[in-house]
Structure formats: structure tokens, C-alpha cells
CSV table of C-alpha atoms in Angstrom, one decimal:
chain,number,residue,atom,x,y,z
A,1,MET,CA,-8.6,8.3,-17.9
A,2,VAL,CA,-5.4,10.0,-16.7
A,3,ASN,CA,-5.6,11.9,-13.4
A,4,PRO,CA,-4.5,15.5,-13.4
A,5,ASP,CA,-1.4,15.0,-11.2
A,6,PRO,CA,1.3,16.9,-12.9
A,7,ILE,CA,4.9,15.9,-12.5
A,8,GLY,CA,6.3,18.6,-14.8
A,9,ALA,CA,8.0,18.6,-18.1
A,10,ALA,CA,11.2,17.3,-16.7
A,11,GLY,CA,9.8,13.9,-15.8
A,12,ALA,CA,9.8,12.0,-12.5
A,13,ALA,CA,13.5,11.6,-12.2
A,14,GLY,CA,14.4,15.2,-13.2
A,15,ALA,CA,15.8,14.1,-16.5
A,16,PRO,CA,14.6,15.9,-19.7
A,17,ALA,CA,11.6,14.3,-21.3
A,18,GLU,CA,12.5,12.4,-24.5
A,19,GLU,CA,10.5,12.8,-27.7
A,20,SER,CA,9.7,9.1,-27.7
A,21,GLU,CA,8.2,9.3,-24.2
A,22,ARG,CA,4.5,9.4,-23.6
A,23,ARG,CA,2.7,9.3,-20.2
A,24,LEU,CA,-0.2,6.8,-20.4
A,25,LEU,CA,-1.5,6.7,-16.8
A,26,GLN,CA,-0.9,8.4,-13.6
A,27,ARG,CA,-2.6,7.5,-10.3
A,28,ARG,CA,-2.3,7.8,-6.6
A,29,PHE,CA,-3.6,4.6,-5.0
A,30,THR,CA,-4.6,2.8,-1.8
A,31,ALA,CA,-5.5,-0.8,-1.1
A,32,ARG,CA,-9.1,-0.1,-2.1
A,33,LEU,CA,-8.0,1.1,-5.5
A,34,LEU,CA,-5.7,-1.8,-6.4
A,35,PRO,CA,-8.3,-3.7,-8.4
A,36,GLN,CA,-9.1,-0.7,-10.5
A,37,LEU,CA,-5.4,0.1,-10.9
A,38,ARG,CA,-4.8,-3.4,-12.3
A,39,LEU,CA,-7.6,-3.0,-14.9
A,40,LEU,CA,-6.3,0.4,-16.0
A,41,VAL,CA,-2.7,-0.9,-16.4
A,42,GLU,CA,-4.0,-3.8,-18.4
A,43,GLU,CA,-6.1,-1.6,-20.6
A,44,CYS,CA,-3.1,0.7,-21.3
A,45,ALA,CA,-0.8,-2.2,-22.0
A,46,ALA,CA,-3.3,-3.7,-24.4
A,47,ARG,CA,-3.8,-0.4,-26.2
A,48,GLU,CA,0.0,0.0,-26.6
A,49,GLY,CA,0.2,-3.5,-28.2
A,50,LEU,CA,1.6,-5.6,-25.3
A,51,HIS,CA,0.3,-9.1,-26.1
A,52,GLU,CA,-0.4,-12.0,-23.8
A,53,PRO,CA,1.2,-13.7,-22.0
A,54,ARG,CA,3.6,-10.8,-21.6
A,55,ARG,CA,0.8,-8.4,-20.7
A,56,GLY,CA,-0.4,-10.6,-17.9
A,57,GLU,CA,3.1,-10.9,-16.5
A,58,PHE,CA,3.6,-7.1,-16.6
A,59,VAL,CA,0.2,-6.5,-14.9
A,60,LEU,CA,1.1,-9.0,-12.2
A,61,ALA,CA,4.5,-7.4,-11.6
A,62,VAL,CA,2.9,-3.9,-11.3
A,63,ASP,CA,0.3,-5.3,-9.0
A,64,GLU,CA,2.9,-6.9,-6.7
A,65,ILE,CA,4.9,-3.7,-6.5
A,66,ALA,CA,1.8,-1.6,-5.8
A,67,GLY,CA,0.6,-4.1,-3.2
A,68,ASN,CA,4.0,-3.9,-1.5
A,69,ALA,CA,3.7,-0.1,-1.4
A,70,VAL,CA,0.3,-0.4,0.3
A,71,GLU,CA,1.4,-3.1,2.8
A,72,HIS,CA,4.9,-1.9,3.7
A,73,ALA,CA,5.0,1.8,3.0
A,74,GLY,CA,2.1,3.6,4.7
A,75,GLY,CA,-0.9,2.4,2.8
A,76,SER,CA,-0.6,4.3,-0.4
A,77,GLY,CA,1.6,5.0,-3.4
A,78,ARG,CA,1.8,6.6,-6.8
A,79,LEU,CA,2.0,5.0,-10.2
A,80,VAL,CA,3.2,6.5,-13.5
A,81,LEU,CA,2.9,4.3,-16.6
A,82,ARG,CA,4.7,5.5,-19.7
A,83,ARG,CA,5.6,4.4,-23.2
A,84,VAL,CA,9.3,5.0,-23.6
A,85,GLY,CA,10.5,4.1,-27.0
A,86,ASP,CA,9.7,0.4,-27.5
A,87,GLU,CA,9.1,-0.2,-23.8
A,88,LEU,CA,6.2,0.0,-21.4
A,89,GLU,CA,7.6,1.5,-18.2
A,90,CYS,CA,5.9,1.6,-14.8
A,91,ARG,CA,7.2,3.6,-11.9
A,92,ILE,CA,5.7,3.1,-8.5
A,93,SER,CA,6.7,5.4,-5.7
A,94,ASP,CA,5.9,5.5,-2.0
A,95,ALA,CA,6.8,7.4,1.2
A,96,GLY,CA,7.7,4.4,3.2
A,97,PRO,CA,11.0,3.6,5.0
A,98,GLY,CA,12.8,2.7,1.8
A,99,PHE,CA,14.6,-0.5,0.8
A,100,SER,CA,17.3,-1.5,-1.7
A,101,GLU,CA,17.3,-4.2,-4.4
A,102,ALA,CA,19.6,-6.2,-2.1
A,103,VAL,CA,16.6,-7.3,-0.1
A,104,ILE,CA,15.1,-9.2,-3.0
A,105,PRO,CA,16.0,-12.9,-2.8
A,106,GLU,CA,18.0,-14.4,-5.6
A,107,LEU,CA,16.1,-17.7,-5.5
A,108,LEU,CA,12.3,-18.1,-5.3
A,109,PRO,CA,11.5,-17.2,-1.7
A,110,GLY,CA,10.8,-20.3,0.3
A,111,LEU,CA,13.5,-22.3,-1.6
A,112,ASP,CA,16.3,-20.2,-0.1
A,113,GLY,CA,14.8,-20.0,3.4
A,114,ALA,CA,13.4,-16.4,2.8
A,115,THR,CA,9.8,-16.0,3.8
A,116,LYS,CA,9.3,-12.6,2.2
A,117,GLY,CA,10.1,-11.0,-1.1
A,118,ARG,CA,8.1,-13.2,-3.5
A,119,GLY,CA,6.3,-10.3,-5.2
A,120,LEU,CA,9.5,-8.3,-5.8
A,121,TRP,CA,11.3,-11.4,-6.9
A,122,LEU,CA,8.6,-12.2,-9.4
A,123,ALA,CA,8.5,-8.6,-10.7
A,124,ARG,CA,12.3,-8.6,-11.3
A,125,LEU,CA,12.0,-12.0,-12.9
A,126,VAL,CA,9.4,-11.0,-15.6
A,127,ALA,CA,10.8,-7.5,-16.3
A,128,ASP,CA,13.1,-6.6,-19.1
A,129,ARG,CA,14.3,-3.7,-16.9
A,130,PHE,CA,13.9,-3.5,-13.2
A,131,ALA,CA,15.3,-0.9,-10.7
A,132,VAL,CA,14.9,0.1,-7.1
A,133,ALA,CA,15.9,3.7,-6.2
A,134,ALA,CA,15.6,6.0,-3.3
A,135,GLY,CA,12.5,8.2,-3.4
A,136,PRO,CA,12.4,11.9,-3.4
A,137,GLY,CA,12.3,12.1,0.4
A,138,ALA,CA,15.7,10.4,0.6
A,139,VAL,CA,17.5,13.7,-0.2
A,140,GLY,CA,16.1,15.4,2.9
A,141,ALA,CA,16.6,12.2,5.0
A,142,ALA,CA,20.3,11.9,4.0
A,143,GLY,CA,20.9,15.6,4.6
A,144,SER,CA,20.4,17.5,7.8
A,145,GLY,CA,17.2,15.6,8.7
A,146,THR,CA,15.2,18.9,8.9
A,147,GLU,CA,13.9,19.0,5.4
A,148,GLY,CA,10.7,17.0,4.5
A,149,ALA,CA,9.9,15.4,1.2
A,150,ALA,CA,8.1,18.6,0.1
A,151,GLY,CA,10.9,20.8,1.5
A,152,THR,CA,9.1,21.7,4.7
A,153,ALA,CA,11.7,22.7,7.4
A,154,GLY,CA,11.4,20.9,10.6
A,155,ALA,CA,9.7,17.7,9.3
A,156,PRO,CA,11.9,14.7,8.8
A,157,ALA,CA,11.5,13.2,5.3
A,158,ALA,CA,10.5,9.6,4.8
A,159,PRO,CA,13.0,8.2,2.3
A,160,GLY,CA,10.5,6.4,0.1
A,161,THR,CA,11.3,4.2,-2.8
A,162,VAL,CA,10.8,4.2,-6.5
A,163,VAL,CA,10.5,0.9,-8.2
A,164,THR,CA,10.7,0.8,-12.0
A,165,VAL,CA,9.6,-2.2,-14.0
A,166,ALA,CA,9.6,-2.2,-17.8
A,167,VAL,CA,8.9,-4.6,-20.6
A,168,ARG,CA,9.7,-4.4,-24.3
A,169,LEU,CA,6.7,-4.2,-26.6
A,170,ARG,CA,8.4,-6.1,-29.4
């Protein structure tokens, strides 16, 4: 079920892998693959013991973030679903222009005059832990501008974003 798409033993953020950490699912996705991705995330969440209605909320949050990656960040993204201690954690990364958590409305979009941001607002609302961070390309973009996301000289890096959403299993 898990795609061979190695991140390495150090994990996605470069931190040492913890003993209580287990990768459950890893996928690159496009718009065409979003329905399959939802099913896979739901299956993994059920297998790890995340019960309804929390499971449905988690799957919805993951789907909203993945949909944003497709719509606003170049049409694709990458999902890594892990069990970290008593949490189910999903990280979705993309190679888009990047954004910060400050763009997510405080109130339900529409009530505060904002016309966008409903999916991110919802994901943050249902998560026990939610974070937005610069993607791996941001290092090259913030530096000389000549190093791409993969370290290719001469190609400017797209900053990208990594959104993490996690829920407690208990």
C-alpha cells in the first residue's frame, strides 16, 4: 500500500526518527488521485484506531489541505501519514509559492469578510496540532536565488509549503 518514495531515516524535517514513529502512507498526488488518497487516509486512520466522528474530521482536514496543494501550488503535492506516539500526523508538502499561517482567517470565512481560506480554517479547527512551515525549496529561495529545491545551480527554488495536521488517537 505504501509507495516506495524514501525520505530517509532522518525523517521529513531532518529530525532523528523517534522509536514511537511509524510511517503508514506516503504518496505523491494530483487532482485525479485525490479520491483515492482520501480512501487510503481513511483506511490507515481506521486501522490505527481513530474512531468516528474524529476520523471523518481528520480525513476532511487532510483532503482540504491536499486540495489546496493541487489548486494553488502547481497541481500536485506529497503526503506522508505517520503514527507518532498517540497521534496520527499528516504532512502535506508542495512546491508552490508558499504561504504562512497568518493567511488563515480567525473566523469562519464569509463571516469575517474573507472569501477564501475555508479549507485551511477548517483543518486548523479540527486538528489537535496544526502547523504551516516553509518547504524544502525555501532554503534556496531565501539564499542566493541560484539553488533549486534539489540543489540544482541556476534554477530558482519554489519555496513550497509543508502543512502538518495531527489528531490524538485517544
